[in-house]
Tab-separated table of C-alpha atoms and ligand atoms in Angstrom:
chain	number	residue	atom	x	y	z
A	1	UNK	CA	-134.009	-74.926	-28.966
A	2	UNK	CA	-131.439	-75.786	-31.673
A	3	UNK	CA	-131.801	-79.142	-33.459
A	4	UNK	CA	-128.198	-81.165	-33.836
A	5	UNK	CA	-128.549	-82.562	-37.037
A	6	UNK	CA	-127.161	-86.037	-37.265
A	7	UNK	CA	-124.182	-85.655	-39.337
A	8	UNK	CA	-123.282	-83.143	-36.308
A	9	UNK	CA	-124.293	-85.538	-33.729
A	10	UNK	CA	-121.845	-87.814	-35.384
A	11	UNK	CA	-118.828	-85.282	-35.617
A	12	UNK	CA	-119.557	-84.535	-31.682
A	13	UNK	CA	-119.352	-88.624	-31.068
A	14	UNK	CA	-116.244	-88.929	-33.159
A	15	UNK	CA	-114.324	-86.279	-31.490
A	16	UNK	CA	-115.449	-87.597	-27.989
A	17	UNK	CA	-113.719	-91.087	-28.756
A	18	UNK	CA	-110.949	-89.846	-30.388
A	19	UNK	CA	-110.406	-87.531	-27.547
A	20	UNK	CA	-110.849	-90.860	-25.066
A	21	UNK	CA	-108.642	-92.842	-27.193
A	22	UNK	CA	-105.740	-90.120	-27.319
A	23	UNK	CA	-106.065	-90.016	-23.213
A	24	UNK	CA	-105.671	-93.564	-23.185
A	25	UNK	CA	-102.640	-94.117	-25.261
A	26	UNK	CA	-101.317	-90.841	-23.287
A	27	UNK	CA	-102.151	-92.650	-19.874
A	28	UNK	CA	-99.897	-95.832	-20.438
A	29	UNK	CA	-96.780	-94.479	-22.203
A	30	UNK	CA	-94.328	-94.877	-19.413
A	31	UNK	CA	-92.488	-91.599	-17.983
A	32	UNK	CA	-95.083	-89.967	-21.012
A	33	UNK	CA	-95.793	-86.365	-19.299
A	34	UNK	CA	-94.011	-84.132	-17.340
A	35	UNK	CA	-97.227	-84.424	-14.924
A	36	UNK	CA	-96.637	-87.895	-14.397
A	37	UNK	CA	-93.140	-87.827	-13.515
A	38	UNK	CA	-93.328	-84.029	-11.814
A	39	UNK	CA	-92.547	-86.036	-8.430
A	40	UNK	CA	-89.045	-85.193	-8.779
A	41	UNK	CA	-87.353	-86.109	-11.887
A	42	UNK	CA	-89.143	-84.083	-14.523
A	43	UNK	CA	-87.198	-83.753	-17.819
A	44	UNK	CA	-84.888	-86.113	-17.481
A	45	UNK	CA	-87.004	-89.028	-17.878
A	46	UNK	CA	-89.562	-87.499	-20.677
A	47	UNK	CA	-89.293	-90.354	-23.220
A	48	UNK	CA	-87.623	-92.469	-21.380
A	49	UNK	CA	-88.497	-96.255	-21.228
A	50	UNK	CA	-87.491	-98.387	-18.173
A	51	UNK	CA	-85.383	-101.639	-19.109
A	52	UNK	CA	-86.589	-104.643	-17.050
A	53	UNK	CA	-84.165	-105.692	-14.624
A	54	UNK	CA	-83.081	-109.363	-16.180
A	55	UNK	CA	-79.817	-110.894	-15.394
A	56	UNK	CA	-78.695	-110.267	-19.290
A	57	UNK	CA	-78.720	-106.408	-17.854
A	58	UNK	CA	-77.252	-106.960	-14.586
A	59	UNK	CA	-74.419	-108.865	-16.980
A	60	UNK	CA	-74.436	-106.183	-19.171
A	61	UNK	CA	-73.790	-103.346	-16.575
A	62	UNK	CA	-71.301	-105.897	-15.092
A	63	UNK	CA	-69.205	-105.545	-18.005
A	64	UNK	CA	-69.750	-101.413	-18.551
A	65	UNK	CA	-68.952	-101.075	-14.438
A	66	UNK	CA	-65.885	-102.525	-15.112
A	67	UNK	CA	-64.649	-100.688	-17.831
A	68	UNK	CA	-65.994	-96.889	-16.854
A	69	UNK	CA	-66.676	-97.272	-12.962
A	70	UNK	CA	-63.859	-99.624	-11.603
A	71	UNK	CA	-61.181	-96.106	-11.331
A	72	UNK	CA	-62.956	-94.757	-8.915
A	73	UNK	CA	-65.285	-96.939	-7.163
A	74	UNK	CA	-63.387	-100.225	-7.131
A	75	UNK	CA	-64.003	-103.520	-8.490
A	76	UNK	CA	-65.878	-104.490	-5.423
A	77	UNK	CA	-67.440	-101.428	-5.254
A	78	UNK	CA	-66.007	-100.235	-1.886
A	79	UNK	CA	-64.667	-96.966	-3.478
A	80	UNK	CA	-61.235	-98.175	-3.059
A	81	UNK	CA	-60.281	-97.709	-7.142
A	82	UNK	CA	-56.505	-97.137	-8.181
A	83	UNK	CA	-57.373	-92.932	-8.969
A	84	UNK	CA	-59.748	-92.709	-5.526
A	85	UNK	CA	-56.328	-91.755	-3.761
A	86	UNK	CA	-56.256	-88.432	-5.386
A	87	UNK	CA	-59.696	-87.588	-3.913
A	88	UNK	CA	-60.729	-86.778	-0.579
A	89	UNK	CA	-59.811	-83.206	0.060
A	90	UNK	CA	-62.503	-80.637	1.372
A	91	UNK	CA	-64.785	-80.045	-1.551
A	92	UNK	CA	-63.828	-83.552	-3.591
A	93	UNK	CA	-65.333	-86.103	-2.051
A	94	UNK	CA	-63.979	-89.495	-2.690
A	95	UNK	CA	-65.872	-91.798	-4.375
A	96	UNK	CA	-68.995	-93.550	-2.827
A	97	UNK	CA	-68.632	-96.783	-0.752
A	98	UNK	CA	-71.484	-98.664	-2.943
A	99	UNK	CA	-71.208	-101.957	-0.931
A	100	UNK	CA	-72.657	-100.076	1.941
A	101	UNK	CA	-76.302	-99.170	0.370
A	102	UNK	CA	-76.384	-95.535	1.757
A	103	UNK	CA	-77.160	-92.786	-0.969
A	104	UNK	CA	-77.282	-89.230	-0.545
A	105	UNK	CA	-79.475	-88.545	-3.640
A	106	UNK	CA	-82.542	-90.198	-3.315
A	107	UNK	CA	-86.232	-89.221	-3.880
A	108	UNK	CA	-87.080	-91.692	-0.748
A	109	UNK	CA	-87.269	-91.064	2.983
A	110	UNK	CA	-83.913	-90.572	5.143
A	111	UNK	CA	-82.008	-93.591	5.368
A	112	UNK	CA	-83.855	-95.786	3.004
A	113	UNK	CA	-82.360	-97.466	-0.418
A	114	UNK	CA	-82.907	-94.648	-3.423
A	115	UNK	CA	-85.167	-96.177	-5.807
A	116	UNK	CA	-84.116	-97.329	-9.682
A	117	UNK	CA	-85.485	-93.930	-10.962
A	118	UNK	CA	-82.630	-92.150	-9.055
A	119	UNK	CA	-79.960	-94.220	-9.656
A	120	UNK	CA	-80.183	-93.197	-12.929
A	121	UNK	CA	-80.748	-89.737	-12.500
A	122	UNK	CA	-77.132	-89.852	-10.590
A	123	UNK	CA	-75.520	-91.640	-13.019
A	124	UNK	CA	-77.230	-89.597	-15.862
A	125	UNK	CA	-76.265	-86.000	-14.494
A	126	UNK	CA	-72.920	-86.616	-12.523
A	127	UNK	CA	-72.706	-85.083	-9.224
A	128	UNK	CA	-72.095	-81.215	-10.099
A	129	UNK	CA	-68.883	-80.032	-8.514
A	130	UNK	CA	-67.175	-83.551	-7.707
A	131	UNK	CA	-64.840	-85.813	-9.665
A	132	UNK	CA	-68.174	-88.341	-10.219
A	133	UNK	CA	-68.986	-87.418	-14.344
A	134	UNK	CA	-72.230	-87.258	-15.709
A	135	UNK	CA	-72.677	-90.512	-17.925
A	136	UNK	CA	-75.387	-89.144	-21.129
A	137	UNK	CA	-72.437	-90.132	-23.543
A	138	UNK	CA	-73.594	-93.826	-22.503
A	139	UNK	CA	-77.541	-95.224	-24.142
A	140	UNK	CA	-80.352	-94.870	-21.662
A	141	UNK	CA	-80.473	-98.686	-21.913
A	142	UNK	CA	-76.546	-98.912	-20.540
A	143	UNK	CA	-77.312	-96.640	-18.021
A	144	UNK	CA	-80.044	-99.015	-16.324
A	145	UNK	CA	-78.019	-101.639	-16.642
A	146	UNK	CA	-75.054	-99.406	-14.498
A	147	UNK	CA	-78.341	-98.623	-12.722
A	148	UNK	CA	-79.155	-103.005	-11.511
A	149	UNK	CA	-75.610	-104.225	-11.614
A	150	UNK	CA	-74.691	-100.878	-9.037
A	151	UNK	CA	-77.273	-102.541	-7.038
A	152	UNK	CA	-75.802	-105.387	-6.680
A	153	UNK	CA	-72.880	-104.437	-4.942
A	154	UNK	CA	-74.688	-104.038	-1.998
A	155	UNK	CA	-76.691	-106.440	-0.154
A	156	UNK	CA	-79.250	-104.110	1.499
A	157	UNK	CA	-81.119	-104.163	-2.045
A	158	UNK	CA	-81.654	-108.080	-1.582
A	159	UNK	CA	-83.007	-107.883	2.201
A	160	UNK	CA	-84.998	-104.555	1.802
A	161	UNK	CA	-88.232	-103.864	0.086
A	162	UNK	CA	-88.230	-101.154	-2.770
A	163	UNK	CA	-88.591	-97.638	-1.206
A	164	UNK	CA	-91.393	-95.215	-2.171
A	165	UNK	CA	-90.722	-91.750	-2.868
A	166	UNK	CA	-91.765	-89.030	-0.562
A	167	UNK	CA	-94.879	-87.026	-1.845
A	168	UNK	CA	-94.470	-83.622	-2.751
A	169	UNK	CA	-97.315	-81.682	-2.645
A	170	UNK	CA	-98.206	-78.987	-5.311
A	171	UNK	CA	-95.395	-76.312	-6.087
A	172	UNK	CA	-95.228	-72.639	-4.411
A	173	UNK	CA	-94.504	-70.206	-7.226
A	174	UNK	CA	-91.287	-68.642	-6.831
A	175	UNK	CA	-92.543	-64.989	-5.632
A	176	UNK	CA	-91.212	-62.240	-3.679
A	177	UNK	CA	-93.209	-63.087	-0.676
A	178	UNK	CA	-92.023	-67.215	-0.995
A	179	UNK	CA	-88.700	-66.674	-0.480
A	180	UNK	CA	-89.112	-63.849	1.635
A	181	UNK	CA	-91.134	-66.654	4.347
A	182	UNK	CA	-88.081	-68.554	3.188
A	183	UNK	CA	-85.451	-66.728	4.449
A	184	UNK	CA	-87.130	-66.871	8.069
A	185	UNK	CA	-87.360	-70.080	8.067
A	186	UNK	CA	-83.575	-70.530	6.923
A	187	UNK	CA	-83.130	-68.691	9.901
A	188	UNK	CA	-85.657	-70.223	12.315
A	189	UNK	CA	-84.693	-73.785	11.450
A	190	UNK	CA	-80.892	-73.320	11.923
A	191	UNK	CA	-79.596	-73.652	8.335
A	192	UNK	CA	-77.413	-70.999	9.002
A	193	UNK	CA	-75.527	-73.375	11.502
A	194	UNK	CA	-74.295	-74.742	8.483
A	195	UNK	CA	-74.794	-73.285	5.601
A	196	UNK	CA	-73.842	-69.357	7.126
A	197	UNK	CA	-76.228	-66.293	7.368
A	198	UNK	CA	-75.760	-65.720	3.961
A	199	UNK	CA	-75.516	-68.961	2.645
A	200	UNK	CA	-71.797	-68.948	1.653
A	201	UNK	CA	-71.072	-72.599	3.858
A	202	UNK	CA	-69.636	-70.093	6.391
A	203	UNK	CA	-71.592	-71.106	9.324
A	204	UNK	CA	-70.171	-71.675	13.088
A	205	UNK	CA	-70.583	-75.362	12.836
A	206	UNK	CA	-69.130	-75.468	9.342
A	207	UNK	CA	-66.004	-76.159	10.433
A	208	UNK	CA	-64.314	-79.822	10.294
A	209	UNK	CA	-67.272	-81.313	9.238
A	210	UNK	CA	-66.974	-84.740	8.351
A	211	UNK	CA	-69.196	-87.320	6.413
A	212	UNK	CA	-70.114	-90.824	7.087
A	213	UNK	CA	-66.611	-92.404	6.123
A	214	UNK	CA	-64.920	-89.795	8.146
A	215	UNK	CA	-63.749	-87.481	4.862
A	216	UNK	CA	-63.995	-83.862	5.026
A	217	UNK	CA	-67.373	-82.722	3.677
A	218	UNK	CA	-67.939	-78.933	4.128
A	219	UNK	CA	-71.232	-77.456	4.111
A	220	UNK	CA	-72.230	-76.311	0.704
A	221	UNK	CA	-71.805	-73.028	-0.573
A	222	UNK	CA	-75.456	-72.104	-1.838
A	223	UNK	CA	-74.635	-69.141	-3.297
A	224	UNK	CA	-72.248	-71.046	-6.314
A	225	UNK	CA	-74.714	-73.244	-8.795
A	226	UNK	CA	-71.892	-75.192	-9.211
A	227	UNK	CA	-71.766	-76.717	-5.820
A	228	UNK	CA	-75.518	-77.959	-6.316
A	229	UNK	CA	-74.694	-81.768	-6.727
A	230	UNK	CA	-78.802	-82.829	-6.756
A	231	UNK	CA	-79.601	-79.679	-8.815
A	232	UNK	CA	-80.804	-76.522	-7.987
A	233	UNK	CA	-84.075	-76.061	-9.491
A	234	UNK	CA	-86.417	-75.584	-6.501
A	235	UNK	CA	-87.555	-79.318	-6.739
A	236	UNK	CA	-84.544	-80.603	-7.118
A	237	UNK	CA	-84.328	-78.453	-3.779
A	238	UNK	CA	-87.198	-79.675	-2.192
A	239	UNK	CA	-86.082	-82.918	-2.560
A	240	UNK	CA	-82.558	-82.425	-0.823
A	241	UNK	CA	-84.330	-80.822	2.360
A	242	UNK	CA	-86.923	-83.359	2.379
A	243	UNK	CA	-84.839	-86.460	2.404
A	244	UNK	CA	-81.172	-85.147	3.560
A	245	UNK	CA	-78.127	-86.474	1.898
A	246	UNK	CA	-77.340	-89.879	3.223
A	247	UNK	CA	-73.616	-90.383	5.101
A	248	UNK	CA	-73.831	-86.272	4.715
A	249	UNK	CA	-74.151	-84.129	7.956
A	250	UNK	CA	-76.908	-82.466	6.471
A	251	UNK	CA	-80.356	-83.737	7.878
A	252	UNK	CA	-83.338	-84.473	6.299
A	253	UNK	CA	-86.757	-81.775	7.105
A	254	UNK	CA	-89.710	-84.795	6.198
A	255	UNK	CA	-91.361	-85.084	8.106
A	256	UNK	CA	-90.256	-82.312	10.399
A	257	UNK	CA	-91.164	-79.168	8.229
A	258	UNK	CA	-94.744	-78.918	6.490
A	259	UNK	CA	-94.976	-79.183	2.845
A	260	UNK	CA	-95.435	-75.383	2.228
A	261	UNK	CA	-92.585	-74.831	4.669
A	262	UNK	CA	-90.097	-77.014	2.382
A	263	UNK	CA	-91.209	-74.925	-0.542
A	264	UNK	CA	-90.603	-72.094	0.383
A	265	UNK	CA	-86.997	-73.173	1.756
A	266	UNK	CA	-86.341	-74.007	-1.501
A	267	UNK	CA	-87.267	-71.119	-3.144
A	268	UNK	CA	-85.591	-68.927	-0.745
A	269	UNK	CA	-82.210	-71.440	-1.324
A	270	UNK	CA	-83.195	-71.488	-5.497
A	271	UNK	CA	-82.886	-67.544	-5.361
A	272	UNK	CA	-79.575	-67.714	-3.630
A	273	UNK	CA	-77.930	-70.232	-6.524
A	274	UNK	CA	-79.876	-67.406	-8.762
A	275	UNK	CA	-78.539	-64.588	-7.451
A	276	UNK	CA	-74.338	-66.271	-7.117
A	277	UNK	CA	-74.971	-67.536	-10.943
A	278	UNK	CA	-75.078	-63.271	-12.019
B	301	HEC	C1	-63.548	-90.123	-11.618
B	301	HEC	C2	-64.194	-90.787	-10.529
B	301	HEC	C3	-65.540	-91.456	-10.704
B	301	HEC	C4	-65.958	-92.306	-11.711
B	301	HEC	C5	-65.201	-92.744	-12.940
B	301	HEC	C6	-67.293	-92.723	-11.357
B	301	HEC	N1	-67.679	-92.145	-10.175
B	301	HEC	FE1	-69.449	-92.434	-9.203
B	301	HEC	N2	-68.858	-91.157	-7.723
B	301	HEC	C7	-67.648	-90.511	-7.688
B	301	HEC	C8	-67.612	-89.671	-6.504
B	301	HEC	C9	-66.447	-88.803	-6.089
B	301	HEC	C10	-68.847	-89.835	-5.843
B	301	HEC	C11	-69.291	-89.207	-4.525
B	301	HEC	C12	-69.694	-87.761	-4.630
B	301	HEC	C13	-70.197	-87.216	-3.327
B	301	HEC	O1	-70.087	-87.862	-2.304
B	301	HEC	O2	-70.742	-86.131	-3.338
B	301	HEC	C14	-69.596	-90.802	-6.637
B	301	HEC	C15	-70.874	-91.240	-6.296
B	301	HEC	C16	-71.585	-92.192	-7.013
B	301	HEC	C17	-72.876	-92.714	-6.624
B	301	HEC	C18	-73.628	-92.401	-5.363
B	301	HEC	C19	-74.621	-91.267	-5.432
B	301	HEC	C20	-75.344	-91.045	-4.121
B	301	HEC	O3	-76.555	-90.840	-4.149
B	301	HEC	O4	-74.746	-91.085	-3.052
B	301	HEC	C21	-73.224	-93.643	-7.583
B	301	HEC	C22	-74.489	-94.472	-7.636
B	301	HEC	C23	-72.170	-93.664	-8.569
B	301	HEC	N3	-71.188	-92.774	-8.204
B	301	HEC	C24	-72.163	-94.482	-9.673
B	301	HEC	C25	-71.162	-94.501	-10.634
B	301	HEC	C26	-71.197	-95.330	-11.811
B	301	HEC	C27	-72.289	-96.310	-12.168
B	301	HEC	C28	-70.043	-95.060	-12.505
B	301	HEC	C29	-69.610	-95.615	-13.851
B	301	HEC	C30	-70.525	-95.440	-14.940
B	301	HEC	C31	-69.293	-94.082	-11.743
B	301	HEC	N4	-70.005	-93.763	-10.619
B	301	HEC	C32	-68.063	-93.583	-12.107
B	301	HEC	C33	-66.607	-90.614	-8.587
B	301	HEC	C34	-66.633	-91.371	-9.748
B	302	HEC	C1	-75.519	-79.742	10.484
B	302	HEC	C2	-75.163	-79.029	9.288
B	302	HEC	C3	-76.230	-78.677	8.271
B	302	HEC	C4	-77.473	-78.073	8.474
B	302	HEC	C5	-78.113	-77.674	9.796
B	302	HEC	C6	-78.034	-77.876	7.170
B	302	HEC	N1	-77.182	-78.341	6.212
B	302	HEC	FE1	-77.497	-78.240	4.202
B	302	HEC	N2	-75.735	-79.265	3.897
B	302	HEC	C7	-74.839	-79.613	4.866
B	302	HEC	C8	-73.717	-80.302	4.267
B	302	HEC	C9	-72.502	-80.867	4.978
B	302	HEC	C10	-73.981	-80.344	2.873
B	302	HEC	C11	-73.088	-80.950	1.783
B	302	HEC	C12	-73.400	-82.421	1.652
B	302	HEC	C13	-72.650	-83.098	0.551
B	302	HEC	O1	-72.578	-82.577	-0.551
B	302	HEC	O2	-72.143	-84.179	0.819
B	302	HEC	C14	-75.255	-79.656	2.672
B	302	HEC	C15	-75.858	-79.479	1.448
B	302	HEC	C16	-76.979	-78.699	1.223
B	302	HEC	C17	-77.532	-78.378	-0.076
B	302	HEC	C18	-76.963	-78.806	-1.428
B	302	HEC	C19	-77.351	-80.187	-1.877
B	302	HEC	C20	-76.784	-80.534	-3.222
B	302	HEC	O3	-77.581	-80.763	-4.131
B	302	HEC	O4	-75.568	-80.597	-3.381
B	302	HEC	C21	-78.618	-77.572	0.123
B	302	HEC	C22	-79.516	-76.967	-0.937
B	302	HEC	C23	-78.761	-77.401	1.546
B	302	HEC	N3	-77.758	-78.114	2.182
B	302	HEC	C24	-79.729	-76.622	2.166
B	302	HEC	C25	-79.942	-76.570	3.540
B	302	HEC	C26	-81.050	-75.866	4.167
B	302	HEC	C27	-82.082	-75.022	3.426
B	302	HEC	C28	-80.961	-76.109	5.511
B	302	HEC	C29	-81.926	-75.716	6.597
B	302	HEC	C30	-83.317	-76.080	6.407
B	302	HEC	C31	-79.751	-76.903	5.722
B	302	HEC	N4	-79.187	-77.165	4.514
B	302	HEC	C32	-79.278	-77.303	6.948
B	302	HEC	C33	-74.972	-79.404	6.218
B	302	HEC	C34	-76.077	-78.838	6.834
């Protein structure tokens, strides 16, 4: 057998620590790797650092809320601003009613609080296709502090404990066969209803629907990207069937539908956005 000699030996040790250290110092950066934060919000918080929730930053957001938020959603928050008149019709939805604590993007079960994480996803991206802007022109750090002060508007943060995110189990490639299971199960589980045989928002009970607050709120059209308003990769998808869009007629699939099941859903749904974006 091979002797190590001991400057080797040493190398081997050296590398082996440096290797532990460089896991460790990977392990407790917060949002560090994609891995980590995979659950559902991916890029958008690589790098990102989480500012404690202190009353300086609820104070702070206060102040930010009423300069850039106040238009639409209203000083109180009740969605009542001086522009929210002009919204309403089918396909611009008025502004959200953030004294009432119901959310339609959230990475949590169906009809619990969304948690911090998603707030500022919302607030980051803008809801695709509605009058509600995406905010990256503002510092991460202002948008957490939109992200506690928003929470105080409502009450239901106070009395209700911090939700935990649904688990999503490991992704389903996007393959022929995937969305080909995925179409069936559009099919088996009704989507069409809604959503239309092929996906246009066409469906028999598409018409007059109405949200929570009783304001139009038409099924979306999955074959234009733009409509996606929680994003359209397929776990962006996965997350929308999963937990259903709060106040929204369109119901959540956890725990109803198996964790394959969802996936391919959303691959079948991700290759319909595809296909409309050509
Ligand atoms: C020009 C109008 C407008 C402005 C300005 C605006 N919003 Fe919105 N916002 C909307 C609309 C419209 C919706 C609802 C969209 C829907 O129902 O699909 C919304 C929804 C939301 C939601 C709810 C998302 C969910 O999961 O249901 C949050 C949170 C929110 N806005 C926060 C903010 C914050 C914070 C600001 C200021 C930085 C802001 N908005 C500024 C129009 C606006
Ligand atoms: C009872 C009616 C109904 C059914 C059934 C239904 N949906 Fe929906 N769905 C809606 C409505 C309404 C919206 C728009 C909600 C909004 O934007 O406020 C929507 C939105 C969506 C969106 C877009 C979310 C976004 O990010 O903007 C996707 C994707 C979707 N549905 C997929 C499905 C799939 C897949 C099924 C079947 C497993 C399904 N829906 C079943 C009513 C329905």
């Amino acid at each position: 057998m091979m002797q190590r000699s001991i400057s080797e030996r040493l190398m081997l040790a050296f590398y082996v620590m440096l290797g532990s250290i460089i896991a460790l110092l990977i392990s407790s950066l917060p949002y560090a790797t994609a891995e980590e934060t995979s659950e559902w919000h991916s890029i958008e918080f690589i790098g990102v650092e989480k500012l404690p929730e202190t009353p300086e930053a609820i104070q702070a957001g206060k102040a930010l809320y009423r300069k850039k938020c106040v238009w639409c959603h209203g000083i109180s928050g009740k969605g009542d601003g001086p522009i929210a008149f002009q919204m309403g019709a089918p396909g611009n939805p008025r502004p959200r009613d953030l004294t009432k604590g119901m959310y339609k993007f959230r990475s949590t079960p169906s009809g619990k609080l969304p948690t911090d994480e998603d707030l500022f996803l919302t607030i980051t991206r803008g809801l695709s296709g509605t009058s509600m802007p995406a905010w990256r022109g503002l510092t991460e750090t202002q948008r957490w502090q939109l992200v506690y002060y928003t929470k105080t508007l409502s009450g239901k943060f106070l009395i209700e404990p911090p939700a935990v995110p649904i688990e999503i189990g490991r992704e389903i490639p996007l393959t022929y066969e995937s969305r080909k299971q995925g179409r069936e199960f559009y099919i088996k589980f009704q989507c069409w209803q809604c959503h239309g045989t092929s996906g246009r928002g066409d469906g028999p009970a598409a018409v007059d629907q109405k949200d929570e607050w009783n304001n139009p709120n038409p099924p979306t059209n999955l074959m234009n990207p733009e409509e996606y308003k929680g994003g359209r990769s397929p776990r962006d998808i996965y997350r929308t069937l999963a937990t259903g869009l709060g106040g929204a007629s369109m119901p959540a699939f956890y725990p109803a539908l198996s964790d394959e099941q969802l996936w391919h859903l959303a691959n079948y749904v991700a290759s319909l956005a595809e296909r409309g974006n050509r």
